[in-house]
GROMACS .gro file of C-alpha atoms in nm:
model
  366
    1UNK     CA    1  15.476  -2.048  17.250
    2UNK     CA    2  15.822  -2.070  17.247
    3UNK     CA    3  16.053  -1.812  17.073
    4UNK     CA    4  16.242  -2.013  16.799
    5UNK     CA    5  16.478  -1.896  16.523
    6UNK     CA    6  16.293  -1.940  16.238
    7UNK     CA    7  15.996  -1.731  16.316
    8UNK     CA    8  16.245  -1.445  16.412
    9UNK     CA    9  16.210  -1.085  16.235
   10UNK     CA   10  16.470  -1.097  15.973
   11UNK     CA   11  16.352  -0.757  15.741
   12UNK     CA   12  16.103  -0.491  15.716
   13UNK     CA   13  16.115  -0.335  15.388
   14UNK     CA   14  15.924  -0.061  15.324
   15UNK     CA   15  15.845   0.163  14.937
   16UNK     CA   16  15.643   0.414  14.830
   17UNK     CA   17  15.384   0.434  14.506
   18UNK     CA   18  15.282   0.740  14.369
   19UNK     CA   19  15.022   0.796  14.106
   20UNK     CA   20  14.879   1.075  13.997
   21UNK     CA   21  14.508   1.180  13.988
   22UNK     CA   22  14.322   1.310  13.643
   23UNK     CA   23  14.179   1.612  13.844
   24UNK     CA   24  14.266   1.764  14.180
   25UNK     CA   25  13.997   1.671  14.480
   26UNK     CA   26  13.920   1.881  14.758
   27UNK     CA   27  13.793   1.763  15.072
   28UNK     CA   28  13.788   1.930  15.337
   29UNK     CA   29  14.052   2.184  15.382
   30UNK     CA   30  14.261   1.941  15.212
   31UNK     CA   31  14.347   1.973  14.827
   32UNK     CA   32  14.449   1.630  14.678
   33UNK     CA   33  14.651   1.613  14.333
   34UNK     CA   34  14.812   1.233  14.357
   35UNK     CA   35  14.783   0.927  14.582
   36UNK     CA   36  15.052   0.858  14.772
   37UNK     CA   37  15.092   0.510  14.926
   38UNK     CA   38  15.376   0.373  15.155
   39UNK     CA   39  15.425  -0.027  15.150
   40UNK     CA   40  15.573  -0.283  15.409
   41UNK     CA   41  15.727  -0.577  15.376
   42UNK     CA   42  15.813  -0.838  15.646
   43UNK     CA   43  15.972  -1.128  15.595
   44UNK     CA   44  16.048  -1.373  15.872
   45UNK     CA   45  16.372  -1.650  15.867
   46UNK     CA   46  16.131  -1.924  15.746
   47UNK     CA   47  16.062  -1.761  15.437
   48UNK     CA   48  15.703  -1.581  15.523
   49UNK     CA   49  15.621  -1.273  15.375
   50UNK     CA   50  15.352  -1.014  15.518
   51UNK     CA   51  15.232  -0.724  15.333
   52UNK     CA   52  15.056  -0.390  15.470
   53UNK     CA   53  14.986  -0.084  15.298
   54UNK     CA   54  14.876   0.285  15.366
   55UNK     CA   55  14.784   0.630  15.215
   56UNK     CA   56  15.045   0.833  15.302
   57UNK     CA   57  14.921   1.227  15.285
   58UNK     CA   58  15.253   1.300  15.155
   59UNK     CA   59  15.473   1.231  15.504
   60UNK     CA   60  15.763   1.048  15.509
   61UNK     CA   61  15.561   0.731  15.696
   62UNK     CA   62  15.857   0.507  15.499
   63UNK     CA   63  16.123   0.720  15.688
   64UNK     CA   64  15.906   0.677  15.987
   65UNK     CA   65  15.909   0.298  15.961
   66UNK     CA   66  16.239   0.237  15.895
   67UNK     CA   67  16.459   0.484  16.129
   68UNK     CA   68  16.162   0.447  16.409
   69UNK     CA   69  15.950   0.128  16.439
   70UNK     CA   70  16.140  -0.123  16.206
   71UNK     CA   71  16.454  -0.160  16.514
   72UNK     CA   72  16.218  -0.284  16.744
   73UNK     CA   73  16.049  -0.516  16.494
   74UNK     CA   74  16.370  -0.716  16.376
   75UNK     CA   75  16.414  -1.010  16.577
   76UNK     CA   76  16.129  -1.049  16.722
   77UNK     CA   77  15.910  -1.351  16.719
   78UNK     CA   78  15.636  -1.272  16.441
   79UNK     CA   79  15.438  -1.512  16.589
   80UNK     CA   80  15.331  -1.316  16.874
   81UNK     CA   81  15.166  -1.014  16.710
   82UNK     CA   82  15.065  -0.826  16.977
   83UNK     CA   83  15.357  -0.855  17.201
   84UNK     CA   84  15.588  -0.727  16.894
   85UNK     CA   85  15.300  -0.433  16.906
   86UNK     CA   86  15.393  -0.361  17.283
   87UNK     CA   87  15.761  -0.348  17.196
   88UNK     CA   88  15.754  -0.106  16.881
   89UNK     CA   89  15.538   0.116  17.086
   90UNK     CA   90  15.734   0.153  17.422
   91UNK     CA   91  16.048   0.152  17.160
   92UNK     CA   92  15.944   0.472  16.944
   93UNK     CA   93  15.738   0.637  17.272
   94UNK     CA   94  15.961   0.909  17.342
   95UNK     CA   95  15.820   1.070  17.027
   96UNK     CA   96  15.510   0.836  16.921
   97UNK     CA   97  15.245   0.702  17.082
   98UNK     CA   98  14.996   0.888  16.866
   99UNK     CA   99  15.057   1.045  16.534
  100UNK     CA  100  15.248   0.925  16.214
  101UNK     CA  101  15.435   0.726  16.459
  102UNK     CA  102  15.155   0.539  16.559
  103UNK     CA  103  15.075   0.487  16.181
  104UNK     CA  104  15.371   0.359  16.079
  105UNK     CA  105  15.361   0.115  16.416
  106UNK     CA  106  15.019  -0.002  16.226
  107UNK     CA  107  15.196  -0.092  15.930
  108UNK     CA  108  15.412  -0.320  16.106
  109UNK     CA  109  15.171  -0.486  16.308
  110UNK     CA  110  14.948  -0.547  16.004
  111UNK     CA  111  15.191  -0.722  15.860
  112UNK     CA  112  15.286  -0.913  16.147
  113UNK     CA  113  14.975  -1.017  16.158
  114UNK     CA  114  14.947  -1.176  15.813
  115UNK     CA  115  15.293  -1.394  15.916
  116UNK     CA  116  15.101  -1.539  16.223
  117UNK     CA  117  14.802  -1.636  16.032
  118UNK     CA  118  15.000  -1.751  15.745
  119UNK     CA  119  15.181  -1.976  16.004
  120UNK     CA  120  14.877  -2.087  16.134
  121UNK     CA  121  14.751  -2.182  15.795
  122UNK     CA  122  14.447  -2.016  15.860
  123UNK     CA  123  14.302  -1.690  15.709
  124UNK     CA  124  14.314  -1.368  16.002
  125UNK     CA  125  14.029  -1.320  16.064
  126UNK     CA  126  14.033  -1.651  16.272
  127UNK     CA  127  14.250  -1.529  16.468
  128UNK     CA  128  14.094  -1.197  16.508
  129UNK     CA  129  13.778  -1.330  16.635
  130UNK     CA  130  13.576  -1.266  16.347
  131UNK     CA  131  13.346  -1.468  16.105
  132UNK     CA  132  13.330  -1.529  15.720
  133UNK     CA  133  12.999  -1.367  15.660
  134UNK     CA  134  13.016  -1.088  15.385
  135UNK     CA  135  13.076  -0.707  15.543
  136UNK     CA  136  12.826  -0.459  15.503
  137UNK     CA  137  13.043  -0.177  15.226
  138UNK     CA  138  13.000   0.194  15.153
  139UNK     CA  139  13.109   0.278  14.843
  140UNK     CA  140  13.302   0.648  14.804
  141UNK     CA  141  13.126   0.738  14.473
  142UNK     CA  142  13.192   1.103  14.420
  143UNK     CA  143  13.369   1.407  14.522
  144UNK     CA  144  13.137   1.693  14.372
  145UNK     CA  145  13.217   2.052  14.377
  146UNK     CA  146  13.023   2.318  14.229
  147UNK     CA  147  13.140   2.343  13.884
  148UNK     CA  148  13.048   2.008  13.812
  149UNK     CA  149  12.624   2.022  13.696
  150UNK     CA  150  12.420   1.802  14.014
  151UNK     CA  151  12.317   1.619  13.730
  152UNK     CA  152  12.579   1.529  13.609
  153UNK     CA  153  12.762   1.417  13.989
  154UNK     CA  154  12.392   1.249  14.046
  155UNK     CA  155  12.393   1.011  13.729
  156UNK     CA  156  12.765   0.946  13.840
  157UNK     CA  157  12.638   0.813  14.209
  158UNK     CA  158  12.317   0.639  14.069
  159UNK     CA  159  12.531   0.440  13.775
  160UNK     CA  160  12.757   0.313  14.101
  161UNK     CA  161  12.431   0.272  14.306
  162UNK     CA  162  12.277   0.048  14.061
  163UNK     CA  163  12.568  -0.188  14.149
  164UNK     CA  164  12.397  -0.259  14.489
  165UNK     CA  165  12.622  -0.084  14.756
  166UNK     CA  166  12.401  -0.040  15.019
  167UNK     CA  167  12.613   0.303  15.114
  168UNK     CA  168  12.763   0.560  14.869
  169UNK     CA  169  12.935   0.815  15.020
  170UNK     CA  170  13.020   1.152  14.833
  171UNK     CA  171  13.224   1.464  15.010
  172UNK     CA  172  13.084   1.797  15.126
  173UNK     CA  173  13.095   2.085  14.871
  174UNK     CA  174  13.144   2.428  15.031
  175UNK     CA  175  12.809   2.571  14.870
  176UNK     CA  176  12.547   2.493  15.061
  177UNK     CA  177  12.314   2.566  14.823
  178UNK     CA  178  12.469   2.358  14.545
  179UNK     CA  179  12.499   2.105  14.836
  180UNK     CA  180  12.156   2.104  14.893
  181UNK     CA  181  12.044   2.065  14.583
  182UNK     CA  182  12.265   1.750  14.493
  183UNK     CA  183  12.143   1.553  14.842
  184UNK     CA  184  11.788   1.608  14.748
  185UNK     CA  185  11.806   1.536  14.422
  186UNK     CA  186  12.029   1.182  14.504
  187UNK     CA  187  11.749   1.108  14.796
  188UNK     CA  188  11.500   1.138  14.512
  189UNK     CA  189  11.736   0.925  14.268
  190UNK     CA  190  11.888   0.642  14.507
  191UNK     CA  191  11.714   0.303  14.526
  192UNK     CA  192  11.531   0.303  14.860
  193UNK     CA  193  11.830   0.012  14.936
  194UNK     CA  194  12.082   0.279  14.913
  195UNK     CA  195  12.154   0.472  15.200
  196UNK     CA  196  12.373   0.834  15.095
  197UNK     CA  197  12.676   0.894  15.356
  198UNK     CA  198  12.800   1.312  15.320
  199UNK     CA  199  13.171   1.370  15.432
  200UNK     CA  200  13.265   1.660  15.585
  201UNK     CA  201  13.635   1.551  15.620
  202UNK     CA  202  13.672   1.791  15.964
  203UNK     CA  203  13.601   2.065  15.761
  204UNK     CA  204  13.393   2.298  15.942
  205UNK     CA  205  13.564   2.482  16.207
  206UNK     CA  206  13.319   2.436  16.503
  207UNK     CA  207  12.936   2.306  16.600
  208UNK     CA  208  12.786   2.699  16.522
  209UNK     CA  209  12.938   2.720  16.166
  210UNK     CA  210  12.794   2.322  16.090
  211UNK     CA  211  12.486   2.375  16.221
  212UNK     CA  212  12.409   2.679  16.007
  213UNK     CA  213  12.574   2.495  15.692
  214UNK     CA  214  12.334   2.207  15.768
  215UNK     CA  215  12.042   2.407  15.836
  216UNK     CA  216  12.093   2.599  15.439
  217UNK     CA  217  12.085   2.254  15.325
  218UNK     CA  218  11.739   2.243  15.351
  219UNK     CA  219  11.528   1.920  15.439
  220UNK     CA  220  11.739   1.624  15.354
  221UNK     CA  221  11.793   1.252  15.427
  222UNK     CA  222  12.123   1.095  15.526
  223UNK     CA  223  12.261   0.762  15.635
  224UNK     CA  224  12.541   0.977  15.838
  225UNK     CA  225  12.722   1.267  15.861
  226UNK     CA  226  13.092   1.206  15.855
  227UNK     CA  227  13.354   1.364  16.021
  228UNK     CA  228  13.165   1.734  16.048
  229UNK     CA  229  13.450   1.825  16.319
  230UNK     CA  230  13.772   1.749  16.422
  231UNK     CA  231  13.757   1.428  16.651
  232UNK     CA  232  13.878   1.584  16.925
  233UNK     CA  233  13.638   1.807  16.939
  234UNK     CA  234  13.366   1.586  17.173
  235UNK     CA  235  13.112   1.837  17.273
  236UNK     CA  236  13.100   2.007  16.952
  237UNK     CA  237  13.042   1.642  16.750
  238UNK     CA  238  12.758   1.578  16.978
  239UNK     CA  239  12.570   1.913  16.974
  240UNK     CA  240  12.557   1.819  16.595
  241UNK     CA  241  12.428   1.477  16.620
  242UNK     CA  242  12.173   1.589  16.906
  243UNK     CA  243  12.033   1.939  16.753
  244UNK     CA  244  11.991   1.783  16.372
  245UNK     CA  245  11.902   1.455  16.478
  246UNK     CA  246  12.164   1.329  16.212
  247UNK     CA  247  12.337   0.993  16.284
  248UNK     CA  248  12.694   1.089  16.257
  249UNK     CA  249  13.009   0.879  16.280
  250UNK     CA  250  13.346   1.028  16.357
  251UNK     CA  251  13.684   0.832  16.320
  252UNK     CA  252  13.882   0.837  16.006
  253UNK     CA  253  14.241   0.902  16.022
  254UNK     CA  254  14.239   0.920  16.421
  255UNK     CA  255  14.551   0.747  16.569
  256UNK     CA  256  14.459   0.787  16.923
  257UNK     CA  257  14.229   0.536  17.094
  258UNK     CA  258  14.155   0.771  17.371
  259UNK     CA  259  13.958   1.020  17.120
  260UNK     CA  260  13.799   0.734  16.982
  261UNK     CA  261  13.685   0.657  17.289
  262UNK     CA  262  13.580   0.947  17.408
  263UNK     CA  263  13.375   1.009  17.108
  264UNK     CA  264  13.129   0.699  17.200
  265UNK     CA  265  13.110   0.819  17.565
  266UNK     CA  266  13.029   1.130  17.499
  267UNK     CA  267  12.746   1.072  17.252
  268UNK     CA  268  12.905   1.264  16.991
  269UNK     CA  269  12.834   0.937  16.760
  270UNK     CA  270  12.622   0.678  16.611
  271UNK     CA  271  12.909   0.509  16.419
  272UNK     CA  272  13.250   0.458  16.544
  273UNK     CA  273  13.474   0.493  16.206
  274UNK     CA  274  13.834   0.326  16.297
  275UNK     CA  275  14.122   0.310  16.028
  276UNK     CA  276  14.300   0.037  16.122
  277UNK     CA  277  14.624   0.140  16.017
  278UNK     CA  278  14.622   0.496  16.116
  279UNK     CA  279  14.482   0.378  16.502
  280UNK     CA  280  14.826   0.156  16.561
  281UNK     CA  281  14.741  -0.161  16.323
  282UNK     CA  282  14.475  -0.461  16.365
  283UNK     CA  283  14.626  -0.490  16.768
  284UNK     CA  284  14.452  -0.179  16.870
  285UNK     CA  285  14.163  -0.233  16.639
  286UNK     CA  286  14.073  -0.537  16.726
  287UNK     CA  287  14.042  -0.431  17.093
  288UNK     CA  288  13.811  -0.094  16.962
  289UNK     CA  289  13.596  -0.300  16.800
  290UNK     CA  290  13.504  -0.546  17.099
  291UNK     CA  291  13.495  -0.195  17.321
  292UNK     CA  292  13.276  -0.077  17.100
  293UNK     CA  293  13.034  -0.424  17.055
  294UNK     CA  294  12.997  -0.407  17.477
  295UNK     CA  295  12.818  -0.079  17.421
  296UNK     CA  296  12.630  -0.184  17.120
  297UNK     CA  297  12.830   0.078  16.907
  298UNK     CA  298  12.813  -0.008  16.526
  299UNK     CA  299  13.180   0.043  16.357
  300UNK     CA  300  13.297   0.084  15.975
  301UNK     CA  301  13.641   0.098  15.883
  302UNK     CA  302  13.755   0.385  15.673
  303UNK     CA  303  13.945   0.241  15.333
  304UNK     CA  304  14.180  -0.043  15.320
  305UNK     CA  305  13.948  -0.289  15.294
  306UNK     CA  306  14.207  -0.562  15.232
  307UNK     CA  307  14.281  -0.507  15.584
  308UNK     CA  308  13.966  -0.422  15.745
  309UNK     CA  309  13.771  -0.655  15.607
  310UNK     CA  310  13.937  -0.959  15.821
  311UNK     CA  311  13.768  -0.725  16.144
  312UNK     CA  312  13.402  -0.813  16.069
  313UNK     CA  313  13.336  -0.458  16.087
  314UNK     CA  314  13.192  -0.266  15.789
  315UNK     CA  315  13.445  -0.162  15.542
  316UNK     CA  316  13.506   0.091  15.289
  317UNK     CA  317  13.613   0.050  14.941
  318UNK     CA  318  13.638   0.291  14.591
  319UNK     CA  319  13.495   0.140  14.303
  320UNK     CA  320  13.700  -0.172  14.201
  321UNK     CA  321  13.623  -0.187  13.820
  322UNK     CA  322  13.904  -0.297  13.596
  323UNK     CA  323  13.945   0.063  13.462
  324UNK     CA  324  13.986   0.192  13.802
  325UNK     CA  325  13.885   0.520  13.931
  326UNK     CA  326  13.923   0.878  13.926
  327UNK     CA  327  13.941   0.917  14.296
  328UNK     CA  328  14.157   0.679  14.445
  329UNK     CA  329  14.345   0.392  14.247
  330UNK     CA  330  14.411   0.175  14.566
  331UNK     CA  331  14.245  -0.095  14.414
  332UNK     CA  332  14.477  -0.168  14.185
  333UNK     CA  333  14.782  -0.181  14.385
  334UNK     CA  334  14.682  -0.532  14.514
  335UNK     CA  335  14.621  -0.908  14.402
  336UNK     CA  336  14.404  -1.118  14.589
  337UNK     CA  337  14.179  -0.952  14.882
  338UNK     CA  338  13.842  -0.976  14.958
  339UNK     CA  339  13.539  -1.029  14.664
  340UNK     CA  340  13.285  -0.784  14.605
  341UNK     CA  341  12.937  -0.857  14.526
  342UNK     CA  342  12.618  -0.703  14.560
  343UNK     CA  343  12.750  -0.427  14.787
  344UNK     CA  344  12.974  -0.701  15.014
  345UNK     CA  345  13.301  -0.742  15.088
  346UNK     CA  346  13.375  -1.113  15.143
  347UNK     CA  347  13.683  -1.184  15.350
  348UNK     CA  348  13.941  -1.461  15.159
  349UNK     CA  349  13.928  -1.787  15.301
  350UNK     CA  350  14.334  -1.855  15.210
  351UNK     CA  351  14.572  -1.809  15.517
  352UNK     CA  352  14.719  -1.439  15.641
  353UNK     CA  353  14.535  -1.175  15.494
  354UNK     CA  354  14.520  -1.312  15.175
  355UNK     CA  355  14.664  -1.056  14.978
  356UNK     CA  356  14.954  -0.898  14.794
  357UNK     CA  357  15.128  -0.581  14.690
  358UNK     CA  358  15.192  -0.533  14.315
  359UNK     CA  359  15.526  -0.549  14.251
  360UNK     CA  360  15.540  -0.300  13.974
  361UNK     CA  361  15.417  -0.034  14.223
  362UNK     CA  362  15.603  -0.152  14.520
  363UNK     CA  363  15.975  -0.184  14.441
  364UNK     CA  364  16.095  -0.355  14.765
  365UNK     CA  365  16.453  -0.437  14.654
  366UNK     CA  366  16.666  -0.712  14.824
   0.00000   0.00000   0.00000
């Protein structure tokens, strides 16, 4: 296709939203008192607009975007995706390629993305390769800790449960005996439909110190084990997975491919977990996920689901009631999206991705 005017780059605006949470969550070694998200805009000159959003874990991905990636965007022909991709990363590689850099590179590209199919008058999934059938979606239902009763965190999961997810997922305490006692009492609660996901967020500092965790758990059931080590750390992720005989997936928040990679050939997983913005934007992902199909390697997306959902992959979401949430308010920074029913994401059939920012949390400007 030939490069014309009108499809030309002509702005990438970018904005932050920032809400605050009712109670501080801790996962991981990570403490979390607000939500931070940072928001892209592109518009191209014949008047199309594509959206993109991300947590930001309180860097400066705006900054990022706009003194780093956004130069290499404007201009270019948003019809071509994934050579735009190509250009924003050999413009920012000096100090990107992996990283926030990367991130803020998957911003871009998502929204790049949503001008092409919006052009094409057809929804992106087409043109990702992917079909309209509902996803497959884990709900994240709790973050306990040990002051809260295991009664009182297990009626929270089984009232969310009863919805039909057929995951919840809930993060690691750092008591294992409180620990233990909430996954045996939710595998005695769940429907048998319900499979119960246990985050680690990386935070157990090698294989020796999760084994012995998981061992004080006691005799337990799991879907998976998420994230029990850093990424990088191959061997350790697979001495896990091989000495409990726990399926484990690995991925969240990775922005290099190569660890992702080297995760499914070195047996350290069951499920490949990609986040689509943090591993360069739906360019990168797209090619993951059809690695990762040739070796008959399952994948789920970690959050955005608005995003995700268009890679026929399984997707994550927070609960999406009107109210909202007291985790993660995401949900309510959009319009449009996919539909949830019955524990299924079902990608919109209208053209791009299909959704929108909300204005009154992203303040774009002119």
């Amino acid at each position: 296709m030939s490069e014309t005017p009108a499809r030309r780059v002509t702005a990438v605006r970018t904005a932050n939203a920032v809400l605050p949470l009712p109670a501080p969550l801790h996962l991981g070694a990570m403490t979390v008192t607000r939500r931070e998200y940072a928001g892209v805009r592109l518009e191209t000159a014949d008047g199309l607009v594509g959206s993109a959003y991300c947590l930001s874990r309180e860097a400066p991905m705006t900054e990022i975007v706009d003194r780093l990636v956004a130069p290499h965007a404007l201009g270019s022909d948003s019809s071509e995706p994934e050579a735009v991709w190509e250009r924003m990363l050999r413009g920012s590689a000096i100090v990107g390629r992996v990283g926030l850099v990367r991130r803020a590179i998957g911003l871009v590209d998502i929204a790049l993305w949503d001008v092409a199919a919006q052009r094409a008058g057809r929804p992106v999934r087409e043109l990702l390769g992917a079909d309209a059938r509902p996803r497959e979606t884990m709900l994240v239902a709790a973050y306990p800790t040990p002051e809260r009763p295991v009664a009182e965190v297990v009626a929270e999961v089984v009232e969310q449960a009863a919805e039909g997810w057929p995951l919840v997922k809930i993060s690691r305490a750092a008591d294992p005996a409180y620990m233990g006692e909430l996954i045996r009492a939710l595998n005695r609660a769940l429907p048998a439909t319900c499979g119960l996901v246990v985050d680690v967020g990386f935070g157990w500092r090698d294989a020796d110190a999760a084994l012995a965790e998981i061992r004080a758990w006691g005799d337990i059931e799991l879907a998976w084990l998420e994230d029990p080590l850093l990424p990088e750390d191959v061997a350790g992720c697979a001495r896990i997975r091989r000495e409990t005989g726990l399926t484990v997936s690995v991925g969240d928040e990775v922005t290099d491919p190569a660890v992702l990679r080297a995760l499914v050939t070195g047996g350290a997983v069951d499920v490949l977990r990609i986040d689509v913005v943090a591993v360069g934007g739906l360019t990168p992902a797209r090619e993951l996920r059809d690695w990762c199909a040739e070796r008959g390697v399952p994948v789920s997306c970690h959050v955005y689901p608005e995003i995700s959902v268009h890679l026929g992959a399984g997707v994550e979401t927070f609960n999406r009631r009107p109210e909202g949430n007291p985790y993660d308010p995401s949900p309510l920074l959009t319009t449009g999206g996919p539909t949830f029913a019955g524990g299924r994401a079902t990608p919109p059939s209208a053209p791009g991705l299909g959704f929108a920012l909300r204005p009154e949390h992203f303040a774009f400007g002119a």
